[in-house]
Short mmCIF file of C-alpha atoms in Angstrom, two decimals:
data_model
loop_
_atom_site.label_atom_id
_atom_site.label_comp_id
_atom_site.label_asym_id
_atom_site.label_seq_id
_atom_site.Cartn_x
_atom_site.Cartn_y
_atom_site.Cartn_z
CA UNK A 262 50.08 23.28 31.43
CA UNK A 263 50.43 20.04 29.27
CA UNK A 264 48.53 18.11 31.97
CA UNK A 265 45.83 20.65 32.07
CA UNK A 266 45.47 20.57 28.18
CA UNK A 267 45.28 16.63 28.37
CA UNK A 268 42.45 16.89 30.90
CA UNK A 269 40.49 19.44 28.86
CA UNK A 270 41.02 17.36 25.69
CA UNK A 271 39.68 14.32 27.64
CA UNK A 272 36.62 16.21 28.82
CA UNK A 273 35.88 17.36 25.30
CA UNK A 274 36.29 13.85 23.90
CA UNK A 275 33.95 12.45 26.56
CA UNK A 276 31.29 15.28 25.76
CA UNK A 277 31.54 14.44 22.10
CA UNK A 278 31.07 10.76 22.74
CA UNK A 279 28.16 11.44 24.98
CA UNK A 280 26.51 13.68 22.17
CA UNK A 281 26.99 10.96 19.56
CA UNK A 282 25.43 8.45 22.01
CA UNK A 283 22.45 10.61 22.54
CA UNK A 284 21.88 11.19 18.80
CA UNK A 285 22.27 7.47 18.24
CA UNK A 286 19.80 6.70 20.96
CA UNK A 287 17.25 9.05 19.52
CA UNK A 288 17.75 7.69 15.97
CA UNK A 289 17.31 4.18 17.29
CA UNK A 290 14.22 5.06 19.25
CA UNK A 291 10.92 3.65 18.15
CA UNK A 292 8.29 6.13 16.69
CA UNK A 293 5.13 6.86 18.42
CA UNK A 294 2.77 7.19 15.36
CA UNK A 295 -0.74 8.24 16.78
CA UNK A 296 -2.45 7.81 13.40
CA UNK A 297 -2.13 6.47 9.88
CA UNK A 298 -3.48 8.22 6.77
CA UNK A 299 -3.43 5.90 3.92
CA UNK A 300 -3.79 6.39 0.07
CA UNK A 301 -4.04 3.67 -2.35
CA UNK A 302 -5.90 1.08 -4.39
CA UNK A 303 -7.42 -2.31 -3.62
CA UNK A 304 -4.22 -3.58 -2.10
CA UNK A 305 -5.11 -1.25 0.96
CA UNK A 306 -8.73 -0.53 0.51
CA UNK A 307 -10.63 -1.22 3.88
CA UNK A 308 -14.02 -0.44 2.57
CA UNK A 309 -14.01 2.66 0.46
CA UNK A 310 -15.16 1.15 -2.83
CA UNK A 311 -17.65 -1.02 -0.99
CA UNK A 312 -19.24 1.93 0.68
CA UNK A 313 -19.74 3.58 -2.69
CA UNK A 314 -20.47 0.89 -5.18
CA UNK A 315 -21.80 -2.16 -2.91
CA UNK A 316 -20.17 -4.22 -0.37
CA UNK A 317 -17.48 -6.85 -1.52
CA UNK A 318 -19.67 -9.99 -1.20
CA UNK A 319 -19.20 -13.35 0.63
CA UNK A 320 -16.79 -15.19 0.89
CA UNK A 321 -14.58 -12.02 1.05
CA UNK A 322 -13.71 -11.73 4.71
CA UNK A 323 -14.24 -15.28 5.68
CA UNK A 324 -10.92 -16.13 7.18
CA UNK A 325 -10.81 -13.30 9.81
CA UNK A 326 -13.91 -11.06 9.85
CA UNK A 327 -16.13 -14.04 9.12
CA UNK A 328 -18.28 -11.73 6.92
CA UNK A 329 -17.51 -9.27 4.16
CA UNK A 330 -15.59 -6.28 5.63
CA UNK A 331 -15.00 -4.01 2.70
CA UNK A 332 -11.76 -5.76 1.76
CA UNK A 333 -11.08 -7.61 -1.44
CA UNK A 334 -9.49 -10.48 0.52
CA UNK A 335 -10.40 -13.37 2.73
CA UNK A 336 -9.05 -11.34 5.72
CA UNK A 337 -6.72 -8.70 6.54
CA UNK A 338 -4.48 -6.56 4.26
CA UNK A 339 -0.96 -5.29 4.60
CA UNK A 340 -2.32 -1.98 5.93
CA UNK A 341 -4.11 -3.91 8.66
CA UNK A 342 -0.97 -5.60 9.80
CA UNK A 343 0.87 -2.26 9.68
CA UNK A 344 -1.78 -0.71 11.93
CA UNK A 345 -1.75 -3.59 14.22
CA UNK A 346 2.06 -3.62 14.72
CA UNK A 347 1.91 0.09 15.63
CA UNK A 348 -0.75 -0.57 18.26
CA UNK A 349 -3.41 1.23 16.21
CA UNK A 350 -6.89 -0.02 15.20
CA UNK A 351 -7.75 -0.96 11.80
CA UNK A 352 -8.32 2.01 9.59
CA UNK A 353 -11.88 3.12 8.69
CA UNK A 354 -12.61 4.01 5.06
CA UNK A 355 -13.09 7.72 4.79
CA UNK A 356 -16.12 7.03 2.45
CA UNK A 357 -17.82 4.71 4.85
CA UNK A 358 -20.22 6.63 7.15
CA UNK A 359 -21.47 3.55 9.09
CA UNK A 360 -19.60 2.68 12.19
CA UNK A 361 -16.48 4.37 11.38
CA UNK A 362 -13.99 5.84 13.84
CA UNK A 363 -11.21 8.24 12.63
CA UNK A 364 -9.50 8.92 15.85
CA UNK A 365 -6.35 7.25 14.83
CA UNK A 366 -6.42 8.09 11.17
CA UNK A 367 -8.35 7.47 7.92
CA UNK A 368 -8.08 5.39 4.74
CA UNK A 369 -8.61 7.13 1.42
CA UNK A 370 -7.78 4.18 -0.77
CA UNK A 371 -10.28 2.48 -3.07
CA UNK A 372 -10.22 -0.65 -5.11
CA UNK A 373 -9.43 0.22 -8.65
CA UNK A 374 -7.74 3.57 -8.02
CA UNK A 375 -5.07 4.97 -10.14
CA UNK A 376 -2.53 7.74 -9.67
CA UNK A 377 -3.57 9.38 -12.89
CA UNK A 378 -7.36 9.96 -13.55
CA UNK A 379 -8.77 7.67 -16.04
CA UNK A 380 -11.05 8.60 -18.99
CA UNK A 381 -13.32 5.49 -18.49
CA UNK A 382 -16.05 4.78 -16.04
CA UNK A 383 -15.88 2.05 -13.40
CA UNK A 384 -18.13 -0.17 -15.52
CA UNK A 385 -16.26 0.55 -18.76
CA UNK A 386 -12.73 -0.14 -17.54
CA UNK A 387 -12.99 -1.43 -14.03
CA UNK A 388 -11.18 1.53 -12.65
CA UNK A 389 -12.24 3.64 -9.66
CA UNK A 390 -13.04 7.41 -10.30
CA UNK A 391 -11.35 8.01 -6.95
CA UNK A 392 -7.91 8.64 -8.32
CA UNK A 393 -5.00 9.80 -6.10
CA UNK A 394 -5.68 13.47 -6.61
CA UNK A 395 -9.30 12.96 -5.44
CA UNK A 396 -8.03 11.06 -2.42
CA UNK A 397 -5.92 13.96 -1.62
CA UNK A 398 -8.86 16.35 -1.92
CA UNK A 399 -10.77 14.08 0.50
CA UNK A 400 -7.83 14.31 2.97
CA UNK A 401 -7.60 18.06 2.59
CA UNK A 402 -11.31 18.40 3.37
CA UNK A 403 -10.99 15.87 6.29
CA UNK A 404 -8.02 17.66 7.74
CA UNK A 405 -9.87 20.94 8.20
CA UNK A 406 -13.50 19.70 8.76
CA UNK A 407 -12.44 17.14 11.39
CA UNK A 408 -11.08 19.94 13.60
CA UNK A 409 -14.02 22.13 13.27
CA UNK A 410 -16.41 19.30 14.09
CA UNK A 411 -14.24 17.86 16.87
CA UNK A 412 -14.36 21.25 18.66
CA UNK A 413 -18.03 20.69 19.13
CA UNK A 414 -17.12 18.01 21.64
CA UNK A 415 -19.25 14.97 22.69
CA UNK A 416 -19.21 12.06 20.28
CA UNK A 417 -17.26 13.97 17.66
CA UNK A 418 -14.32 14.49 20.08
CA UNK A 419 -14.12 10.62 20.36
CA UNK A 420 -14.38 9.86 16.67
CA UNK A 421 -11.99 12.44 15.15
CA UNK A 422 -8.25 12.87 15.43
CA UNK A 423 -6.43 15.45 17.45
CA UNK A 424 -4.94 18.37 15.47
CA UNK A 425 -1.45 17.47 16.43
CA UNK A 426 -1.96 13.91 15.04
CA UNK A 427 -1.69 15.22 11.43
CA UNK A 428 1.99 16.27 11.88
CA UNK A 429 2.74 13.08 13.93
CA UNK A 430 1.00 10.52 11.79
CA UNK A 431 2.42 7.96 9.33
CA UNK A 432 1.34 8.67 5.72
CA UNK A 433 1.29 5.44 3.72
CA UNK A 434 0.95 5.01 -0.03
CA UNK A 435 0.33 1.94 -2.01
CA UNK A 436 -0.77 2.73 -5.52
CA UNK A 437 0.31 2.57 -9.25
CA UNK A 438 -0.42 -0.95 -10.44
CA UNK A 439 -3.70 0.02 -11.98
CA UNK A 440 -2.04 2.79 -13.93
CA UNK A 441 0.05 0.24 -15.74
CA UNK A 442 -2.56 -2.50 -16.27
CA UNK A 443 -5.12 0.11 -17.53
CA UNK A 444 -2.74 0.72 -20.44
CA UNK A 445 -2.56 -2.88 -21.34
CA UNK A 446 -6.35 -3.36 -21.03
CA UNK A 447 -6.76 -0.53 -23.44
CA UNK A 448 -4.58 -2.43 -26.07
CA UNK A 449 -1.49 -0.36 -25.55
CA UNK A 450 1.90 -1.77 -26.28
CA UNK A 451 4.59 -1.88 -23.65
CA UNK A 452 6.29 1.03 -25.19
CA UNK A 453 3.15 3.18 -24.99
CA UNK A 454 2.70 2.25 -21.25
CA UNK A 455 6.30 3.05 -20.39
CA UNK A 456 5.79 6.43 -22.38
CA UNK A 457 3.19 7.62 -19.79
CA UNK A 458 5.00 6.49 -16.64
CA UNK A 459 6.83 9.74 -16.19
CA UNK A 460 3.64 11.68 -16.10
CA UNK A 461 2.16 9.22 -13.57
CA UNK A 462 5.03 9.61 -11.29
CA UNK A 463 4.98 13.34 -11.59
CA UNK A 464 1.30 13.33 -10.41
CA UNK A 465 2.36 11.08 -7.55
CA UNK A 466 5.12 13.41 -6.50
CA UNK A 467 2.82 16.43 -6.54
CA UNK A 468 0.34 14.63 -4.12
CA UNK A 469 3.18 13.78 -1.66
CA UNK A 470 4.21 17.45 -1.72
CA UNK A 471 0.54 18.53 -1.26
CA UNK A 472 0.30 16.29 1.84
CA UNK A 473 3.57 17.66 3.12
CA UNK A 474 2.11 21.02 2.69
CA UNK A 475 -0.75 19.95 5.03
CA UNK A 476 1.82 18.99 7.73
CA UNK A 477 2.53 15.42 6.73
CA UNK A 478 6.22 14.59 7.61
CA UNK A 479 6.46 10.71 7.85
CA UNK A 480 5.93 8.74 4.67
CA UNK A 481 6.06 5.02 3.98
CA UNK A 482 5.77 4.47 0.16
CA UNK A 483 5.22 1.03 -1.35
CA UNK A 484 6.40 0.41 -4.90
CA UNK A 485 4.28 -1.66 -7.22
CA UNK A 486 4.20 -5.50 -7.28
CA UNK A 487 4.79 -8.01 -9.97
CA UNK A 488 1.59 -7.91 -11.64
CA UNK A 489 2.84 -10.29 -14.31
CA UNK A 490 2.38 -12.94 -11.65
CA UNK A 491 -1.40 -12.29 -11.10
CA UNK A 492 -4.08 -14.52 -12.44
CA UNK A 493 -6.18 -11.64 -14.03
CA UNK A 494 -3.33 -10.45 -15.88
CA UNK A 495 -2.02 -13.92 -17.05
CA UNK A 496 -5.52 -14.97 -18.11
CA UNK A 497 -6.49 -11.73 -19.94
CA UNK A 498 -3.18 -10.80 -21.49
CA UNK A 499 -1.49 -13.98 -22.65
CA UNK A 500 2.21 -13.85 -23.67
CA UNK A 501 4.49 -16.32 -25.65
CA UNK A 502 5.87 -19.29 -23.86
CA UNK A 503 9.30 -17.89 -23.83
CA UNK A 504 8.12 -14.78 -22.04
CA UNK A 505 7.09 -16.83 -18.92
CA UNK A 506 9.73 -17.13 -16.19
CA UNK A 507 10.53 -20.00 -13.97
CA UNK A 508 7.93 -18.86 -11.44
CA UNK A 509 5.19 -18.96 -14.18
CA UNK A 510 5.09 -15.10 -14.35
CA UNK A 511 4.85 -12.98 -17.49
CA UNK A 512 8.22 -11.16 -17.75
CA UNK A 513 7.23 -8.26 -20.05
CA UNK A 514 4.64 -7.00 -17.42
CA UNK A 515 7.13 -7.56 -14.59
CA UNK A 516 9.75 -5.56 -16.38
CA UNK A 517 7.34 -2.72 -16.69
CA UNK A 518 6.58 -2.93 -13.00
CA UNK A 519 10.38 -2.68 -12.40
CA UNK A 520 10.58 0.27 -14.86
CA UNK A 521 7.90 2.06 -12.80
CA UNK A 522 9.64 1.32 -9.53
CA UNK A 523 13.06 2.59 -10.62
CA UNK A 524 11.28 5.88 -11.60
CA UNK A 525 9.42 5.86 -8.31
CA UNK A 526 12.71 5.45 -6.34
CA UNK A 527 14.09 8.37 -8.09
CA UNK A 528 11.03 10.48 -7.23
CA UNK A 529 11.54 9.58 -3.56
CA UNK A 530 15.14 10.65 -3.69
CA UNK A 531 13.98 13.98 -5.22
CA UNK A 532 11.38 14.51 -2.60
CA UNK A 533 13.91 14.01 0.14
CA UNK A 534 15.76 16.89 -1.28
CA UNK A 535 12.65 19.10 -1.93
CA UNK A 536 11.07 18.29 1.44
CA UNK A 537 13.82 18.79 4.14
CA UNK A 538 11.66 18.06 7.12
CA UNK A 539 10.19 14.70 5.79
CA UNK A 540 11.15 11.20 6.55
CA UNK A 541 10.49 9.19 3.64
CA UNK A 542 10.81 5.41 3.26
CA UNK A 543 10.80 3.64 -0.07
CA UNK A 544 9.45 0.01 0.38
CA UNK A 545 10.28 -2.70 -2.17
CA UNK A 546 7.06 -4.70 -1.92
CA UNK A 547 7.86 -6.01 -5.45
CA UNK A 548 10.66 -7.94 -4.04
CA UNK A 549 8.63 -9.24 -1.11
CA UNK A 550 5.65 -10.28 -3.33
CA UNK A 551 7.77 -12.03 -5.83
CA UNK A 552 9.72 -13.95 -3.27
CA UNK A 553 6.55 -15.63 -1.85
CA UNK A 554 5.39 -16.39 -5.40
CA UNK A 555 8.76 -17.65 -6.77
CA UNK A 556 9.63 -19.59 -3.50
CA UNK A 557 6.29 -20.52 -2.11
CA UNK A 558 7.34 -23.48 -0.01
CA UNK A 559 10.02 -21.35 1.68
CA UNK A 560 7.20 -19.19 2.93
CA UNK A 561 4.70 -21.85 3.67
CA UNK A 562 2.61 -21.79 0.58
CA UNK A 563 1.39 -24.52 -1.67
CA UNK A 564 -0.20 -22.63 -4.53
CA UNK A 565 1.33 -19.36 -5.75
CA UNK A 566 -0.48 -18.52 -9.02
CA UNK A 567 -3.96 -19.82 -9.09
CA UNK A 568 -6.76 -17.97 -7.39
CA UNK A 569 -8.18 -19.46 -4.29
CA UNK A 570 -11.56 -17.93 -4.84
CA UNK A 571 -12.70 -18.02 -8.43
CA UNK A 572 -14.04 -20.25 -11.35
CA UNK A 573 -12.51 -22.16 -14.25
CA UNK A 574 -9.51 -21.85 -16.45
CA UNK A 575 -5.84 -22.55 -15.87
CA UNK A 576 -5.68 -19.95 -13.09
CA UNK A 577 -9.19 -20.51 -11.59
CA UNK A 578 -10.07 -17.13 -12.80
CA UNK A 579 -12.92 -15.82 -14.91
CA UNK A 580 -13.40 -12.15 -15.43
CA UNK A 581 -17.21 -12.69 -15.83
CA UNK A 582 -17.71 -14.89 -12.88
CA UNK A 583 -15.46 -13.70 -10.03
CA UNK A 584 -15.12 -14.58 -6.39
CA UNK A 585 -18.54 -15.01 -4.91
CA UNK A 586 -20.08 -15.14 -8.35
CA UNK A 587 -23.22 -17.05 -9.11
CA UNK A 588 -24.97 -18.22 -12.33
CA UNK A 589 -28.29 -19.76 -13.22
CA UNK A 590 -28.42 -23.64 -13.76
CA UNK A 591 -31.70 -25.09 -14.64
CA UNK A 592 -33.50 -22.12 -13.30
CA UNK A 593 -31.68 -22.26 -9.93
CA UNK A 594 -28.99 -19.77 -8.91
CA UNK A 595 -25.68 -21.57 -8.07
CA UNK A 596 -22.49 -20.32 -6.39
CA UNK A 597 -19.69 -20.98 -8.62
CA UNK A 598 -17.03 -18.59 -7.27
CA UNK A 599 -16.20 -20.61 -4.44
CA UNK A 600 -13.22 -20.24 -2.04
CA UNK A 601 -10.58 -22.94 -1.74
CA UNK A 602 -10.61 -25.31 1.24
CA UNK A 603 -7.50 -23.72 3.08
CA UNK A 604 -6.74 -20.10 1.92
CA UNK A 605 -3.81 -19.98 4.29
CA UNK A 606 -1.61 -22.01 1.83
CA UNK A 607 -2.61 -20.03 -1.32
CA UNK A 608 -0.88 -16.76 -2.26
CA UNK A 609 -3.70 -15.40 -4.40
CA UNK A 610 -7.13 -14.87 -3.26
CA UNK A 611 -9.37 -13.87 -6.17
CA UNK A 612 -7.06 -13.59 -9.20
CA UNK A 613 -6.32 -9.90 -8.50
CA UNK A 614 -5.63 -9.71 -4.75
CA UNK A 615 -3.48 -11.60 -2.13
CA UNK A 616 -4.98 -13.73 0.55
CA UNK A 617 -4.69 -12.75 4.18
CA UNK A 618 -1.69 -15.27 4.49
CA UNK A 619 -0.13 -13.70 1.51
CA UNK A 620 -0.47 -10.24 2.95
CA UNK A 621 0.87 -11.46 6.23
CA UNK A 622 3.86 -12.89 4.28
CA UNK A 623 4.53 -9.68 2.49
CA UNK A 624 4.25 -7.65 5.87
CA UNK A 625 6.62 -9.99 7.66
CA UNK A 626 9.26 -9.34 5.07
CA UNK A 627 8.96 -5.50 5.01
CA UNK A 628 8.35 -4.68 8.61
CA UNK A 629 11.89 -5.13 9.67
CA UNK A 630 13.28 -2.72 7.02
CA UNK A 631 15.12 -5.51 5.01
CA UNK A 632 13.28 -4.24 1.84
CA UNK A 633 13.38 -0.50 2.61
CA UNK A 634 15.44 2.35 1.47
CA UNK A 635 16.79 3.66 3.87
CA UNK A 636 16.93 0.13 5.52
CA UNK A 637 14.93 1.09 8.70
CA UNK A 638 12.03 -0.88 10.24
CA UNK A 639 8.43 0.40 10.15
CA UNK A 640 8.48 1.48 13.77
CA UNK A 641 11.40 3.75 13.04
CA UNK A 642 9.97 5.38 9.98
CA UNK A 643 9.92 8.78 11.52
CA UNK A 644 13.64 9.17 11.60
CA UNK A 645 15.39 11.06 8.79
CA UNK A 646 18.51 9.04 8.02
CA UNK A 647 20.73 10.77 5.46
CA UNK A 648 22.37 8.44 2.90
#
């Protein structure tokens, strides 16, 4: 009798071990994302703002596309490297009607976008009218209309995603920086900017829930970067010498970015509780970006703070004559917003955005999950890991 019990116990133990192994194997398996739907600002805009307000001019795109390609960069963005690593084509901008292919997703980001709608026009404040709520409305419309149109067959079937892709896709978010800088550019104090952050985060949370309501299940959410290290902020919002850190960045602005990020991380924790079927990864791109700026040589860079493509001043940045800018000299138009000789060793491209090399440096740090919570790599972001 005892021998029989021992054999039964052994069998049960083996079955339990097998079940644990199967669960582990499933958890460790790579995800097969058939599409990406991206929401964001210029850090991930692949042509949205250019389609509406005019193409990003040369020398944007010169290092990879060899011509302007809708990106405020000399080449590819982090979202491009994300798509490439998942075996997907670069995302077409939802607003770009020329040559776009949405079979494997769509990009709703536009340069200058904020989470919270702004009360200024693009020309007044430099911010896009296509805020995150508008981007969601675009996605909502795209979700339903793409299937109605795809059912017509022909070329439409080749250019639009399958219905099941919406629940299988990766939903990426990279937005929030402009919500913070907009306050400072409106002469607000740090206390005033911090005061409206909870409202910004509430609006962000709502949009993620709306996307979930449309079937979205897998979310990859970037926090905001150290905008106190960017030339356009350092040039336009000077601070006292004792407020500049060892890397040359303005600490008051970076502290606000960290304040925002702490709140965003808490929002993600709340969303995991409220959206039980969702797998949500919080990605600390702040840490990745600050690493290449504060330790440039470690990452293969020579110039961390000055703009590669710009004109004049301590940071090679002039808000009136930006990258690709021209001015009249003795009756002749002269290009003054020139690009540096080798963008691959510069972190910053135009005073606001990162170079392709900078974006690749950021991507290389986050793709493996070292800067993620939970600490899972990009290609496993479909797994819900309870912490």
